[in-house]
XYZ file of C-alpha atoms in Angstrom:
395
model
C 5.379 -11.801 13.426
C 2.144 -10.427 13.643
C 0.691 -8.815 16.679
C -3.543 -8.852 16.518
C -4.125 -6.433 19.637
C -7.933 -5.320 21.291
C -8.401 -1.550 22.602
C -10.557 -0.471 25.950
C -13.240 1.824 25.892
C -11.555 3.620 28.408
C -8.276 4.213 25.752
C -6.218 7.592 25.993
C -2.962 6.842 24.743
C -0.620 3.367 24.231
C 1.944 1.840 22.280
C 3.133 -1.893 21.519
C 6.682 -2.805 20.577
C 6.959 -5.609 18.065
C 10.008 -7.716 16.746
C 10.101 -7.552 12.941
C 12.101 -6.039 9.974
C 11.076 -4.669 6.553
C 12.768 -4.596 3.323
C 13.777 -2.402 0.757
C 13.965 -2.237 -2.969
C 14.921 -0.571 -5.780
C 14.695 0.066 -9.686
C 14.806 2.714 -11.849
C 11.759 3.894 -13.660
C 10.278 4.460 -17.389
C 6.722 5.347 -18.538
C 5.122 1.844 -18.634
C 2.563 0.195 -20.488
C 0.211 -2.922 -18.682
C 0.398 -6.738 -19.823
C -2.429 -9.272 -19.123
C -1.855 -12.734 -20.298
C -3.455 -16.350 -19.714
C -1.238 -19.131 -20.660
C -0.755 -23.068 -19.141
C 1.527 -24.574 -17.409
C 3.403 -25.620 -20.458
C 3.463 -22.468 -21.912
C 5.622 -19.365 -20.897
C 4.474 -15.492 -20.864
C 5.056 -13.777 -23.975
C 7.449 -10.730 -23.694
C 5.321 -8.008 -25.579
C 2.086 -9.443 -25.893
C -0.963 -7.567 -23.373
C -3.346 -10.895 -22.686
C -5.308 -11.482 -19.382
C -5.917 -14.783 -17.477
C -5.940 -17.104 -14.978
C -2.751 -18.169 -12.391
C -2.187 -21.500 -13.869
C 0.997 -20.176 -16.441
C 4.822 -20.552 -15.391
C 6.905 -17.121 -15.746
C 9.839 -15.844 -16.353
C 12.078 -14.554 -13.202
C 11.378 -11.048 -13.337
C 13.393 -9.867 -10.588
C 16.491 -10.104 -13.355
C 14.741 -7.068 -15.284
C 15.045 -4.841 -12.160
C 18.543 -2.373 -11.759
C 19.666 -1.017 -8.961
C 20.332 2.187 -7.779
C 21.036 4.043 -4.104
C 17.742 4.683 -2.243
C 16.500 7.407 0.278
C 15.431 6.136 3.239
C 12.055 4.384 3.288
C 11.048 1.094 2.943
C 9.658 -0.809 -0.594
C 8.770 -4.276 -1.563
C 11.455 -6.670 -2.339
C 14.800 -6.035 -0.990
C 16.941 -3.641 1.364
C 17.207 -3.898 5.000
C 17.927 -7.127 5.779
C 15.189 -9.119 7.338
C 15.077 -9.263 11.053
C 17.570 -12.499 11.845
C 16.574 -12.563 15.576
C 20.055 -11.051 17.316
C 20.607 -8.543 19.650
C 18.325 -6.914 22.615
C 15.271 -6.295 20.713
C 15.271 -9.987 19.080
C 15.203 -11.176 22.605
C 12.398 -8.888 24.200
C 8.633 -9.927 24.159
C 5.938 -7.549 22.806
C 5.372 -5.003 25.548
C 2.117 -2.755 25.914
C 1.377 0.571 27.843
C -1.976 2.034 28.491
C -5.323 0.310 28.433
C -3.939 -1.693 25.314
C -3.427 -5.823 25.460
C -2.238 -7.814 23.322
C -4.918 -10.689 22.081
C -2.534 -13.134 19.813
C 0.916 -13.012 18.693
C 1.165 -14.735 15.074
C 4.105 -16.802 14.182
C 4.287 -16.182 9.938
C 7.150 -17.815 9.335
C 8.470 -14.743 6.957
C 9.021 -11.091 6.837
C 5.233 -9.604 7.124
C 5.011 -6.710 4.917
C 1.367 -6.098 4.784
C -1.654 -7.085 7.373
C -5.596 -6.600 6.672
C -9.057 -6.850 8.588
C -11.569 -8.144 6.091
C -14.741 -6.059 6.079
C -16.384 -8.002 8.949
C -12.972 -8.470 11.205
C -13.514 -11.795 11.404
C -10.380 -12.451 9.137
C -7.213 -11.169 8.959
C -5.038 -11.356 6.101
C -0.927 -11.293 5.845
C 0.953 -10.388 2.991
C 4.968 -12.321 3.557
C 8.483 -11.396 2.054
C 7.787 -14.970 -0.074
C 4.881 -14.046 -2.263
C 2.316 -15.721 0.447
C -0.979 -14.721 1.885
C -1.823 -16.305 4.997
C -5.407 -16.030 6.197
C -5.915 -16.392 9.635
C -8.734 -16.054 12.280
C -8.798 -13.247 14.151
C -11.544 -15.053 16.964
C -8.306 -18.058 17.660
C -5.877 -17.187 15.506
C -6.017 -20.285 13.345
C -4.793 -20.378 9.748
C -7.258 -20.693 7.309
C -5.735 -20.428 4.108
C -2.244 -19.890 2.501
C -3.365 -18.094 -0.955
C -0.409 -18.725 -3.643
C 0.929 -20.543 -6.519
C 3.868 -20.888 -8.506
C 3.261 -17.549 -10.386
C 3.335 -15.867 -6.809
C 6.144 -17.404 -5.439
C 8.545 -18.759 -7.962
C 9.630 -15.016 -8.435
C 10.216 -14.624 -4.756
C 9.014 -10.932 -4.177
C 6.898 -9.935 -1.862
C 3.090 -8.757 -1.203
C 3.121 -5.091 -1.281
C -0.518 -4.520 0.217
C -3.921 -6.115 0.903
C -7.583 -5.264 0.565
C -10.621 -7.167 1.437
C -13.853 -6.786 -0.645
C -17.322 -7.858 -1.609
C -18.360 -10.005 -4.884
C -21.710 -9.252 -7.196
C -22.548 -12.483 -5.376
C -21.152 -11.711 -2.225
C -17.856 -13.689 -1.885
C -15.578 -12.652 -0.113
C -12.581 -11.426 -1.979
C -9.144 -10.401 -1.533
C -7.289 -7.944 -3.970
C -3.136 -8.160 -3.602
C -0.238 -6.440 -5.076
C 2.815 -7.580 -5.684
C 6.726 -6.443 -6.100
C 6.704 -8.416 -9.390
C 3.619 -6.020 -10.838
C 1.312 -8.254 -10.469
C -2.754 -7.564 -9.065
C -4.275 -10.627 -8.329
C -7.824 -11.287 -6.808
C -8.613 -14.022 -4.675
C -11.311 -15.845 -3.431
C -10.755 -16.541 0.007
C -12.974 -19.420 0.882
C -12.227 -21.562 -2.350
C -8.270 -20.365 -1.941
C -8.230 -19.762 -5.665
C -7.165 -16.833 -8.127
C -10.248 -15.738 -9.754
C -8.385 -12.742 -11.878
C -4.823 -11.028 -12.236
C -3.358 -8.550 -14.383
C 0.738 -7.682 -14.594
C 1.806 -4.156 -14.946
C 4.749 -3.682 -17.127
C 5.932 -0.256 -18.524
C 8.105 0.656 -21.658
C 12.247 0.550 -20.873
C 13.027 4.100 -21.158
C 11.971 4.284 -25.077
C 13.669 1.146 -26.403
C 11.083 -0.318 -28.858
C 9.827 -3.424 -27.780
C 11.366 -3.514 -24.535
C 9.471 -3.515 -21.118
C 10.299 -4.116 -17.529
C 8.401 -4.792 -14.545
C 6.849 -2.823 -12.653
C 6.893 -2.868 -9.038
C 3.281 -2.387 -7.231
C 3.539 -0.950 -3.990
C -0.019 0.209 -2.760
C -3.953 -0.684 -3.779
C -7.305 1.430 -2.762
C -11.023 0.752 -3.949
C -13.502 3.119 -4.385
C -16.415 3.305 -1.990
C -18.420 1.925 -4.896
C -16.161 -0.884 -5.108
C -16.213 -0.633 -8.856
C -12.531 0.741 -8.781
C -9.583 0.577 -7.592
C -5.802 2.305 -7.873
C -2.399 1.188 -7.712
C 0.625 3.213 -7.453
C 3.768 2.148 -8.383
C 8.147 2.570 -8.677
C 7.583 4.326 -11.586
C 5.601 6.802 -10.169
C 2.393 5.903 -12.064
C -0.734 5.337 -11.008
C -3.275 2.781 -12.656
C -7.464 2.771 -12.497
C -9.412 -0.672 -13.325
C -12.810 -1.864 -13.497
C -13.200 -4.231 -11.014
C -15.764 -5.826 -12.901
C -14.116 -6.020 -16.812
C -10.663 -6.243 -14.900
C -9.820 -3.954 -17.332
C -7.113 -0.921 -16.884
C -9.167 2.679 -17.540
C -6.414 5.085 -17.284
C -2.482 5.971 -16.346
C -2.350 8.800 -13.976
C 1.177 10.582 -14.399
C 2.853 13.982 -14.203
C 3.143 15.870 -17.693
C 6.127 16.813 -19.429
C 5.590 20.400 -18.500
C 8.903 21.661 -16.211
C 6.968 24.628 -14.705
C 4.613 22.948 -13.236
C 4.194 19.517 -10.874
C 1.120 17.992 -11.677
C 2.186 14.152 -11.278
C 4.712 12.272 -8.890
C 8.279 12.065 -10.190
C 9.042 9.056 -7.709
C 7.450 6.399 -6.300
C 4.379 6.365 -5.380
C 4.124 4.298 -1.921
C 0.232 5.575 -0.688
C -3.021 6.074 -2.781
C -6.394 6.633 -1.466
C -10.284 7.072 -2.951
C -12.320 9.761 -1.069
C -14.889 7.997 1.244
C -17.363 9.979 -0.300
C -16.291 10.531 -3.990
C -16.001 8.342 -6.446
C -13.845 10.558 -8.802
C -11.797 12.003 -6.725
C -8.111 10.418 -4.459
C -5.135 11.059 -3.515
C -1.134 10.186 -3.613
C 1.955 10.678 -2.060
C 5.599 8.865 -2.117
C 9.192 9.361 -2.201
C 9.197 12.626 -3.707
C 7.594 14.412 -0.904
C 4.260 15.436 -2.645
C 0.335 14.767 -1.862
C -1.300 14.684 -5.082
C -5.072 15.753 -5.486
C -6.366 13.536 -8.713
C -9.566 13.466 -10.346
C -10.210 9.889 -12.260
C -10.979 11.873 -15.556
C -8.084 14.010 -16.231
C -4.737 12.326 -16.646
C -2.364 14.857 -14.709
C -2.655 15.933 -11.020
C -5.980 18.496 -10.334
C -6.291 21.755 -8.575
C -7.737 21.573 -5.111
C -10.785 23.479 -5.546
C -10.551 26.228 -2.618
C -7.137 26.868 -4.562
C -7.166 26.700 -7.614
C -3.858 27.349 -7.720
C -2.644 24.686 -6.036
C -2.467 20.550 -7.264
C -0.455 19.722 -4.324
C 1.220 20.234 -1.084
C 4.663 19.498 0.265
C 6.269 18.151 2.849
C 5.055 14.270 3.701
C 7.875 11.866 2.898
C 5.509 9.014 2.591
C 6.684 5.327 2.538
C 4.282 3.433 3.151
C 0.191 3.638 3.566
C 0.232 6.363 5.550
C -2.442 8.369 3.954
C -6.060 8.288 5.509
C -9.049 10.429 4.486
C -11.663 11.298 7.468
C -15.164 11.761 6.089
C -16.594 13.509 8.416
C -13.933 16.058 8.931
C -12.670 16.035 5.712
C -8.950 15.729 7.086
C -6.529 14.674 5.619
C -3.629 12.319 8.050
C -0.243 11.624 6.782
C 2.694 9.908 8.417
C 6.113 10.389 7.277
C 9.405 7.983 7.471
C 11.807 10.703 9.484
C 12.699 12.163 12.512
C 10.757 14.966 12.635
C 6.994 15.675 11.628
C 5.829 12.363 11.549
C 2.147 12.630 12.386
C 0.333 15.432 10.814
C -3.720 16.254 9.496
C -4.082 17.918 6.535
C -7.752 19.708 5.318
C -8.806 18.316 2.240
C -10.348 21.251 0.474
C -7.414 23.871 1.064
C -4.550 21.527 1.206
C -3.437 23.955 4.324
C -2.072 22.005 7.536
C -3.904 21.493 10.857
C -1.982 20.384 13.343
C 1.255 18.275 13.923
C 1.224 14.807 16.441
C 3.857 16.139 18.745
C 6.706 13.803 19.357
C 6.228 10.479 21.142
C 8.049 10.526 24.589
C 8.767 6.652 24.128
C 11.485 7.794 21.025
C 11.665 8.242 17.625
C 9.223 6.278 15.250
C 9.708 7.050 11.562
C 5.605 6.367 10.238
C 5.409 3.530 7.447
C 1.629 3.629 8.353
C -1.002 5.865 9.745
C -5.047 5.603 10.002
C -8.048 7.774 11.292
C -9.224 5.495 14.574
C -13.082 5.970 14.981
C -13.842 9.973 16.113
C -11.649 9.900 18.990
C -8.187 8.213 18.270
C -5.251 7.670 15.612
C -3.194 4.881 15.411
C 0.492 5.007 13.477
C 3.120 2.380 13.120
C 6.603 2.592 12.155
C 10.512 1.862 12.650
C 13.415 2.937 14.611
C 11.435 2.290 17.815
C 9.293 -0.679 16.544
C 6.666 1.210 17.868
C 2.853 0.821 17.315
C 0.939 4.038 19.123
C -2.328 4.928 19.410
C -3.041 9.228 19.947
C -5.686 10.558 21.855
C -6.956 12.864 18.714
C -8.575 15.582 20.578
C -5.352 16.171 22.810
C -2.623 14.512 20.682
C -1.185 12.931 23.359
């Protein structure tokens, strides 16, 4: 279920509560290496081949190559807590608001929603489901528009790990989606077609001429819009060219034990600077933010420090990590009880002040974002809690 709500100029703090559930997976992880292939329907993907392509092939189930192992606590992309089944108090309770907040539609999806996005103009609003499935709805009436799959996208039945909107050469409108199975697909929205894809794959810990999938949990593009990121399980992080649809670079941690320069787990957040091209950063299960620069492989210094290529303490699962331009901040939100809300400065990787703890309860941050000059807005579970802060006076 998705809730689409409007704010009042006259905001200073709220919160919605919404019915849903999330899922979890899990997989260990190897260095990887990416496939691309283009194939028919007839024909099936080859298992060490890189090609790139179209949609139009039938696949192998990958979700057989995955293994299982316990997690922390956090959410992923394909399995784990089971989906909300609609028992109990909160299955029963409508959406509730508090403060100058309303709620403008309530979306039935039909599936687990595990990813939502405005496109550029807000006049669309894209849902990623549990099932592989985009729908596209209008955010004036909330009428579906388009339901963006095929068999490639479904048949594995893993879900859409997260969503951006973008702008074509000839100014289509595009949507770029990741998925649990590893796959990056663009669409075009209008036409409801896959222009492009490309499935990430790495190497099974060293055994020649194996691979298994990899599963891609978060997207960013450049302010260019001539790259973009994804992070992944393996705690990777791949660069393309939006326009060759080629993969530039792996971003990973070195083999070096004295130093952390790299993720060693997965990688659930990744974000471009507004305002630099070269330069984004990273965080996941391991408790790290990563500073990057797009032409070095390993994890950079921050330059006030040059000492330091990271800081700890945001356990991020989800994409919580938000860069403010103009203030250069950096906000993280972390899945756990304590902590959850907290701006970081870019340049000296040095803390700035901690959301204080909401009175409504506990709400473990999957996902956080800068709100205009004046407000943040962070979403997460335990409470099913959507709040927005009054930035100036955290409240």
């Amino acid at each position: 279920k998705i809730q689409s709500t409007q704010l009042s100029s006259s905001l200073m703090a709220s919160s919605v509560v919404v019915d849903g559930g999330l899922r979890r997976t899990t997989c260990r992880y190897h260095r990887e290496e990416i496939t691309l292939h283009s194939t028919s329907d007839s024909e099936t993907e080859p298992e060490n081949d890189s090609e790139t392509g179209s949609d139009s092939e039938t696949e192998p189930h990958d979700a057989d190559q995955t293994q299982e192992e316990e997690p922390p606590p956090g959410p992923s992309s394909a399995e784990g807590p089971a989906p909300f089944t609609g028992h109990g108090e909160a299955a029963q309770s409508q959406p509730t608001t508090d403060g100058n907040l309303r709620i403008h539609l309530v979306l039935e999806c039909e599936a687990v929603v595990m990813a939502c996005q405005f496109s550029i103009d807000g006049s669309l609003l894209a849902v990623g489901l549990a099932d592989g499935s985009i729908k596209v709805y209008s955010t004036d009436n909330g009428d579906l528009i388009r339901i963006l799959r095929d068999s490639s996208s479904v048949l594995p039945a893993l879900p859409v790990t997260s969503l951006r909107f973008t702008i074509s050469a000839q100014s289509h409108c595009l949507l770029l989606a990741t998925y649990a199975s590893g796959r990056v697909r663009c669409w075009y929205v209008w036409g409801g077609e896959c222009v492009w894809w490309v499935r990430e794959a790495r190497d099974c810990g060293g055994r020649l001429g194996v691979r298994e999938q990899r599963q891609t949990l978060c997207l960013s593009i450049s302010a260019s819009g001539e790259r973009i990121l994804t992070g992944g399980c393996d705690a990777a992080i791949h660069i393309y060219d939006l326009s060759t649809h080629q993969r530039l670079q792996i971003y990973r941690a070195s083999s070096m034990r004295t130093v952390m320069d790299g993720h060693c787990s997965r990688v659930f957040a990744v974000t471009f600077h507004p305002e630099r091209d070269t330069q984004f950063i990273s965080g996941g299960w391991d408790s790290t933010i990563q500073f990057w620069d797009t032409r070095q492989e390993h994890s950079v210094s921050i330059a006030v420090s040059a000492h330091i290529r990271m800081f700890s303490g945001p356990h991020v699962c989800g994409e919580a990590l938000h860069i403010d331009p103009s203030t250069n901040q950096i906000l993280c939100g972390s899945w756990r009880k304590y902590n959850t809300l907290e701006a970081w400065d870019y340049n000296s990787g040095k803390k700035v002040f901690d959301v204080p703890e909401d009175p409504h309860g506990d709400s473990r941050v999957y996902t956080c974002h800068w709100f205009g000059q004046d407000y943040i807005t962070a979403a997460g579970g335990q409470s099913n809690m959507l709040r927005v802060v009054d930035r100036h006076r955290l409240t």
